[in-house]
Coordinates of C-alpha atoms in Angstrom, one line a residue:
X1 CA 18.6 38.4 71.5
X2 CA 17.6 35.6 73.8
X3 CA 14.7 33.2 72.7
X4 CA 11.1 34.3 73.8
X5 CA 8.1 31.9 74.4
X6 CA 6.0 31.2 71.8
X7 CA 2.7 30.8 74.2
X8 CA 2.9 26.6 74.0
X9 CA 5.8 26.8 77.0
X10 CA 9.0 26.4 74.3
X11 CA 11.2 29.1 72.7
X12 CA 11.0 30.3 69.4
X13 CA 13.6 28.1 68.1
X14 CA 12.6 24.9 70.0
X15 CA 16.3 23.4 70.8
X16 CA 18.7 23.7 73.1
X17 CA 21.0 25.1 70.2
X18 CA 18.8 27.8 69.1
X19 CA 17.8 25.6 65.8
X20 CA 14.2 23.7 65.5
X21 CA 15.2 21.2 63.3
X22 CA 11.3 21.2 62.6
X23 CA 11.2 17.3 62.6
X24 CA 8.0 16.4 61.0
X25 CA 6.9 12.2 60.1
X26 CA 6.2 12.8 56.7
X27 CA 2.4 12.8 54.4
X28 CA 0.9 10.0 53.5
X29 CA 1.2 9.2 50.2
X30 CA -1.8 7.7 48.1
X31 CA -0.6 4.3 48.4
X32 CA -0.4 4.3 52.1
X33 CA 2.9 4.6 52.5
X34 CA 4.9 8.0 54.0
X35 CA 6.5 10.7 51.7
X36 CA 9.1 11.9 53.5
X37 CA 9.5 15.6 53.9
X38 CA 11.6 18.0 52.1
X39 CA 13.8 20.1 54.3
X40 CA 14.3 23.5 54.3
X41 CA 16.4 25.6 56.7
X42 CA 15.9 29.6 56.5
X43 CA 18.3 32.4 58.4
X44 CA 16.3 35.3 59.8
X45 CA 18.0 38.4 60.9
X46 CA 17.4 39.5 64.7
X47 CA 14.4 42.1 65.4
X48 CA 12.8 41.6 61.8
X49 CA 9.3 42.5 61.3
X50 CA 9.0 39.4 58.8
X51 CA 9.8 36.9 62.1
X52 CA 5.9 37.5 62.9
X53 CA 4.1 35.4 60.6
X54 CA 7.5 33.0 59.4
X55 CA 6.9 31.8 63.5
X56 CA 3.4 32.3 63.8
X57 CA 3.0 30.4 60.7
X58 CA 5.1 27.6 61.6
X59 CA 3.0 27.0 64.5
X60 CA 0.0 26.7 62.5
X61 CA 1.4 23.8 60.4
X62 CA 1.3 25.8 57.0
X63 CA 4.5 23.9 55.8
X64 CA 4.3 20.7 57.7
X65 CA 0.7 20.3 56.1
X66 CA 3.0 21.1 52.6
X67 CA 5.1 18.2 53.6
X68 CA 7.9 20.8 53.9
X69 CA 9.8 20.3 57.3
X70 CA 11.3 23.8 58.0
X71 CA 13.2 25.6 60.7
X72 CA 14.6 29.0 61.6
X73 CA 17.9 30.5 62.7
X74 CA 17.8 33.7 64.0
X75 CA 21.6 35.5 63.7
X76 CA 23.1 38.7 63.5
X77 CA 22.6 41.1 60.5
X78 CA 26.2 39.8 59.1
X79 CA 25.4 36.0 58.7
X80 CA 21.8 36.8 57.7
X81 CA 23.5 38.5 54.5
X82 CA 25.8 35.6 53.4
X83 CA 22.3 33.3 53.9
X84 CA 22.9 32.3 50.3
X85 CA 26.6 33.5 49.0
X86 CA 27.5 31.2 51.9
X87 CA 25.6 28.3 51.6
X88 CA 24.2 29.0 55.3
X89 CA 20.4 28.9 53.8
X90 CA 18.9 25.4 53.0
X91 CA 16.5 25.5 49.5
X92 CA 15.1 28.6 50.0
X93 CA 15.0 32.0 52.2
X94 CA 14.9 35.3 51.9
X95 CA 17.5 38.5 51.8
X96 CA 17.6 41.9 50.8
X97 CA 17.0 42.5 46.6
X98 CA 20.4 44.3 46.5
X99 CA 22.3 41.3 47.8
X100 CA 20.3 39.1 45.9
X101 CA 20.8 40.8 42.5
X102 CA 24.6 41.1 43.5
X103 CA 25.4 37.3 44.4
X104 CA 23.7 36.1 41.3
X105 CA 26.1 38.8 39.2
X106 CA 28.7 37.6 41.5
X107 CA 27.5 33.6 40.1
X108 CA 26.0 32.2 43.6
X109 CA 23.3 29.5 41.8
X110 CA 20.2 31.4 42.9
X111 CA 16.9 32.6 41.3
X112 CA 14.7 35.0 43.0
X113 CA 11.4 33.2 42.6
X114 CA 8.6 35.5 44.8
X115 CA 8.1 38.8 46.7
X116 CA 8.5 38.8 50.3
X117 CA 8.2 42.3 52.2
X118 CA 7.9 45.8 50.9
X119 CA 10.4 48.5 51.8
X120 CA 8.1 50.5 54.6
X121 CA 10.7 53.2 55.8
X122 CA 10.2 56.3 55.5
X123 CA 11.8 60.1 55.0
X124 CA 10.3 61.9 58.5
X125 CA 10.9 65.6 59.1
X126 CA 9.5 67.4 62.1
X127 CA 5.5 68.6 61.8
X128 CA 6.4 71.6 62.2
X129 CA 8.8 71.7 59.2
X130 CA 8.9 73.6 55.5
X131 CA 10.1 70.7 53.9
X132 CA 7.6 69.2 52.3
X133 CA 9.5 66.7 49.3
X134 CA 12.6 65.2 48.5
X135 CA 13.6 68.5 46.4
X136 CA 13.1 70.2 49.3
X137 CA 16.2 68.7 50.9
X138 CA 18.6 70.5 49.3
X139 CA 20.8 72.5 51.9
X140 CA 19.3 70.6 54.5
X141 CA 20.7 68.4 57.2
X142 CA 19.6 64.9 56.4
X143 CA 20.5 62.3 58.5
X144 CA 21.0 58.2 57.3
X145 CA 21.1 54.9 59.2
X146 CA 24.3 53.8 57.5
X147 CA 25.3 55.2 54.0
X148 CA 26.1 51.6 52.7
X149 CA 23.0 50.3 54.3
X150 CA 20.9 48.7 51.1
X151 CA 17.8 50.8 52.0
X152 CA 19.7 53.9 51.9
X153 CA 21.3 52.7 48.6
X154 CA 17.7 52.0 47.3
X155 CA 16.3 55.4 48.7
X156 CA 19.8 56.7 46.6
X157 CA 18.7 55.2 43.4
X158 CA 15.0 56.1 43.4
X159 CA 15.9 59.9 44.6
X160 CA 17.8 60.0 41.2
X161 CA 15.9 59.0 39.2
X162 CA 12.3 60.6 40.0
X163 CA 13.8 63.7 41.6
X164 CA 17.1 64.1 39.8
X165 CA 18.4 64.4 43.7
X166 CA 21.8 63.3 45.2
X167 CA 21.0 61.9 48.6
X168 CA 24.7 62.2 49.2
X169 CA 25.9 65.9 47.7
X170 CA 22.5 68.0 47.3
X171 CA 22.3 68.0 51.2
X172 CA 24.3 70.4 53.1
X173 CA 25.4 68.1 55.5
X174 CA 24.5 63.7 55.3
X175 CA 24.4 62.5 59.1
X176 CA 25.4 59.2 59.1
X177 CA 24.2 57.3 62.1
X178 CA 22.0 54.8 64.1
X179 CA 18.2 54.8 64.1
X180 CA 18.2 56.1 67.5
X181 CA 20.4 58.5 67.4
X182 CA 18.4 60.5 64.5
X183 CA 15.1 60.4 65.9
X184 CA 16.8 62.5 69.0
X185 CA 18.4 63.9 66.9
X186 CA 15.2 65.1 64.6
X187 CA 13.6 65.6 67.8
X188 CA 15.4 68.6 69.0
X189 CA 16.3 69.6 65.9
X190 CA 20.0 68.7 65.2
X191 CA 19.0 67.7 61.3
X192 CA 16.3 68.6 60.0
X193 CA 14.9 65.3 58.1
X194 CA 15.9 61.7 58.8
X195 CA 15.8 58.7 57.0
X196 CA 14.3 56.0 59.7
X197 CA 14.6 52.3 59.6
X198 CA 11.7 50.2 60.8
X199 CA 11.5 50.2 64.5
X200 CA 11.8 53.8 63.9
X201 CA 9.5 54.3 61.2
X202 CA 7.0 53.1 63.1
X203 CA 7.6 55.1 66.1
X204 CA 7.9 57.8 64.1
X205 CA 4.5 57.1 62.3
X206 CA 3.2 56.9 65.5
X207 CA 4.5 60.5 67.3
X208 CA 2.5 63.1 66.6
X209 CA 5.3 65.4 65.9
X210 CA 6.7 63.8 62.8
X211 CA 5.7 63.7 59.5
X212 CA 6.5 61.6 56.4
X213 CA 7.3 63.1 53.1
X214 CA 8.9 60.0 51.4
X215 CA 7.5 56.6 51.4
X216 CA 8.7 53.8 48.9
X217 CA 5.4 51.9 49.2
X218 CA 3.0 54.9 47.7
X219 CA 6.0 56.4 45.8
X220 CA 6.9 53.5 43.3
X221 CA 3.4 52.2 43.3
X222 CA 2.7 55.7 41.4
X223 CA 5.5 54.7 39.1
X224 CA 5.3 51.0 38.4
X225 CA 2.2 50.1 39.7
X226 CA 4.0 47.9 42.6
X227 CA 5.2 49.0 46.3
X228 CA 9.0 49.0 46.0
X229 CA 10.4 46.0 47.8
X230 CA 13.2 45.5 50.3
X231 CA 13.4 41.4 50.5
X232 CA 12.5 39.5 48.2
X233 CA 12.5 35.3 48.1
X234 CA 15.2 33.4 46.4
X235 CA 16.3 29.6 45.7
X236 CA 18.9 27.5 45.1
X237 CA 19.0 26.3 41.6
X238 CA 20.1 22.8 42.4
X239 CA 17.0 22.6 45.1
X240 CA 15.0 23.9 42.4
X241 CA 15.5 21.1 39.9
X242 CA 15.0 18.7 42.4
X243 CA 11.9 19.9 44.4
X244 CA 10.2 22.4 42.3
X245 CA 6.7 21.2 44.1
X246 CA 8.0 21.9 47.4
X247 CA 9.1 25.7 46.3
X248 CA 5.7 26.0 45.1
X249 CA 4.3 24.7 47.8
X250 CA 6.5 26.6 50.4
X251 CA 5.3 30.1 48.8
X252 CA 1.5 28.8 49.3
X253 CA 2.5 28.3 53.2
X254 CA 3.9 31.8 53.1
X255 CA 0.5 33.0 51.3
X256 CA -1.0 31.2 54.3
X257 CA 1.2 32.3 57.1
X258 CA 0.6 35.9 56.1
X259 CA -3.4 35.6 55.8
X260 CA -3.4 33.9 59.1
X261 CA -1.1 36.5 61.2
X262 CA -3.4 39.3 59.5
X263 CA -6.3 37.3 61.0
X264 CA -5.0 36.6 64.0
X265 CA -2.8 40.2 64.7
X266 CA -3.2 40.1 68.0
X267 CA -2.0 36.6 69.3
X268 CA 0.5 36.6 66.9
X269 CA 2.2 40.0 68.4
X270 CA 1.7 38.6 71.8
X271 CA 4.1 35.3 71.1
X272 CA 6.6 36.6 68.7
X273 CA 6.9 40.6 68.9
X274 CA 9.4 40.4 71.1
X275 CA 11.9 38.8 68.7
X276 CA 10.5 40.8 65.7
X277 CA 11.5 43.9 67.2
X278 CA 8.1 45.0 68.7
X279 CA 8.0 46.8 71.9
X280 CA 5.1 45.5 73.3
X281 CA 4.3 48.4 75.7
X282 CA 3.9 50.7 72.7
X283 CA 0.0 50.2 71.9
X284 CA 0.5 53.1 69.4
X285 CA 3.5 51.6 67.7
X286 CA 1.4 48.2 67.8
X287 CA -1.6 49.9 66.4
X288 CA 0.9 50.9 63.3
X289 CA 1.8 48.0 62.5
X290 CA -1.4 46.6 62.4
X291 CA -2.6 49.5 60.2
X292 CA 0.2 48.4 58.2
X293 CA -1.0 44.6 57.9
X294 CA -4.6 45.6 57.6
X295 CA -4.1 47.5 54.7
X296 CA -2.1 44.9 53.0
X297 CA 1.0 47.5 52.7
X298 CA 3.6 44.9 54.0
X299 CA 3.7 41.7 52.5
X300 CA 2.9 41.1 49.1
X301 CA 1.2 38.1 48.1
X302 CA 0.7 38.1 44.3
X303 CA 4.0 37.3 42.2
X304 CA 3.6 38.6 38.3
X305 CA 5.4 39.5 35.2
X306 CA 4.9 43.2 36.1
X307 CA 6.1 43.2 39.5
X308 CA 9.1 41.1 38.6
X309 CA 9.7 44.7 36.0
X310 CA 9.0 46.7 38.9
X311 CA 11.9 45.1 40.8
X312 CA 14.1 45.3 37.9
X313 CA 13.8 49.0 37.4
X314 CA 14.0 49.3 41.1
X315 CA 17.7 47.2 40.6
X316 CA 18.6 49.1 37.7
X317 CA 18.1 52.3 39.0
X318 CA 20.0 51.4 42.3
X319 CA 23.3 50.3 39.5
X320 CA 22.8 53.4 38.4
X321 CA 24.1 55.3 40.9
X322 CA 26.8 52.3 42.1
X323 CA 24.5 50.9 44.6
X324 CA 25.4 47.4 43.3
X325 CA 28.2 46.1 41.9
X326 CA 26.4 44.1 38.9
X327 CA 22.8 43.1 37.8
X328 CA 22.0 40.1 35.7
X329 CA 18.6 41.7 34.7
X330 CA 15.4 39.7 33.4
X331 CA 17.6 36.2 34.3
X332 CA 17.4 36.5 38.0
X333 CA 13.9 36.0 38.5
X334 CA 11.9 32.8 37.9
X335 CA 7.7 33.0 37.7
X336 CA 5.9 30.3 39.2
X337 CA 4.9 28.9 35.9
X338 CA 8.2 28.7 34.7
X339 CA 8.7 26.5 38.0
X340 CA 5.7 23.8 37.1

């Protein structure tokens, strides 16, 4: 995807080689003389609804004013993974909680250290179907956007253990194919429910004609008291020795960034929903998404014991049924006190 303007006349990523190197002069220090900033250097994966307020808060200064000088990459799905297994993040970033928990089994020097976006997809059948629960599934077409795909592992883990379900065997027939492909396909009623990823969750959340009857956020907030979680934050253990303020201080700009693009929804979609993945001729779709932010359903902004036990059962469940390869458990994760 080719850069878009971000409403000041420069593209997103500000250089001619698609990296801001988000050169900042430093804070004054109390003494008079100049700090100099910490750098951090962050992969985000092409048409990402977490691109929004990373940009939009980046323009507003919420890590320069941390004396945190960071900049963005946006790559394919592929690189994005190995952000941290190959050393292609800088101090922090986010990725998905299954590759996470697996590169720190797999010894990559990481801790995750905060929450970053909750898993919104969602199980849509047509409005005018019987099926009404997961249950209900059995002998049904259901159709996935990529069997391997971590959100179809995590729907795999959670189906097993709340429903006692097989996402794989209990349906007569598993579709495996792309986002697109199933909502046609839902629409005239080739399969009869579809698991949609987010583009197409929220156009399905926005047609009429479809209906949800699994959604992660209501369903393991039932059961653990938190939204499940699809991306979480993590750091490298060497940058955390060395710059535990700036970690700190980086999740504050985050805390920030968020508030801001919730405040400011609709200059924010303006400049960077193109690169998020936002159609911006969809008004419903848009309206969605803003529901979505409004209501606080998206991106978490409180980090606790209880929700760092949330995301372990949500891991240990998703071993359960070979979703991952390994889980360190309780080790992964670092609280923000155990950082100062």
């Amino acid at each position: 995807m080719g850069e878009e303007d971000n409403g000041n006349g420069n593209g997103v990523n500000g250089d001619d080689d698609g990296v801001d190197d988000g050169t900042d002069d430093g804070t004054d220090d109390e003494n008079g003389g100049t700090d100099e900033p910490v750098d951090i250097h962050i992969l985000l994966p092409e048409a990402a609804m977490y691109n929004l307020p990373h940009f939009y808060g980046r323009d507003h200064n919420v890590w320069s004013d941390r004396g945190i000088n960071i900049s963005y990459e946006v790559t394919g799905f592929g690189q994005y993974v190995r952000g941290f297994s190959g050393d292609l993040n800088v101090g922090v970033g986010q990725n998905s909680g299954l590759s996470l928990a697996e590169n720190i089994y797999e010894d990559v020097p990481i801790s995750i250290f905060a929450p970053h976006m909750n898993e919104i997809n969602h199980v849509f059948v047509r409005d005018d179907s019987d099926i009404e629960s997961v249950p209900d599934l059995e002998g049904q077409v259901l159709g996935v956007a990529g069997l391997g795909s971590g959100t179809t592992r995590t729907f795999m883990g959670m189906w097993d253990e709340m429903y006692d379900f097989d996402l794989e065997n209990d349906p007569a027939e598993v579709v495996d194919s792309s986002s697109a492909s199933l909502y046609s396909f839902l629409e005239d009623g080739e399969i009869d429910a579809a698991l949609m990823f987010t583009g197409y969750t929220v156009s399905a959340l926005a047609d009429d004609n479809m209906r949800s009857i699994f959604y992660p956020v209501d369903e393991w907030q039932d059961r653990t008291g938190h939204p499940g979680q699809v991306t979480l934050y993590a750091v490298f253990d060497e940058f955390l020795e060395s710059n535990p303020e700036a970690v700190l201080n980086f999740w504050d700009g985050w805390v920030e960034a968020v508030e801001i693009f919730r405040d400011e929804f609709d200059t924010a979609i303006q400049n960077y929903g193109a690169i998020s993945g936002v159609d911006l001729d969809e008004e419903e779709e848009i309206a969605v998404i803003q529901e979505l932010v409004d209501n606080e359903e998206i991106f978490p902004l409180e980090w606790s014991e209880s929700l760092i036990e949330s995301n372990i059962e949500m891991l240990e469940v998703v071993e359960d049924v070979g979703g991952i390869t390994g889980f360190t458990g309780r080790d992964a994760f670092i609280t923000h006190d155990e950082i100062e």
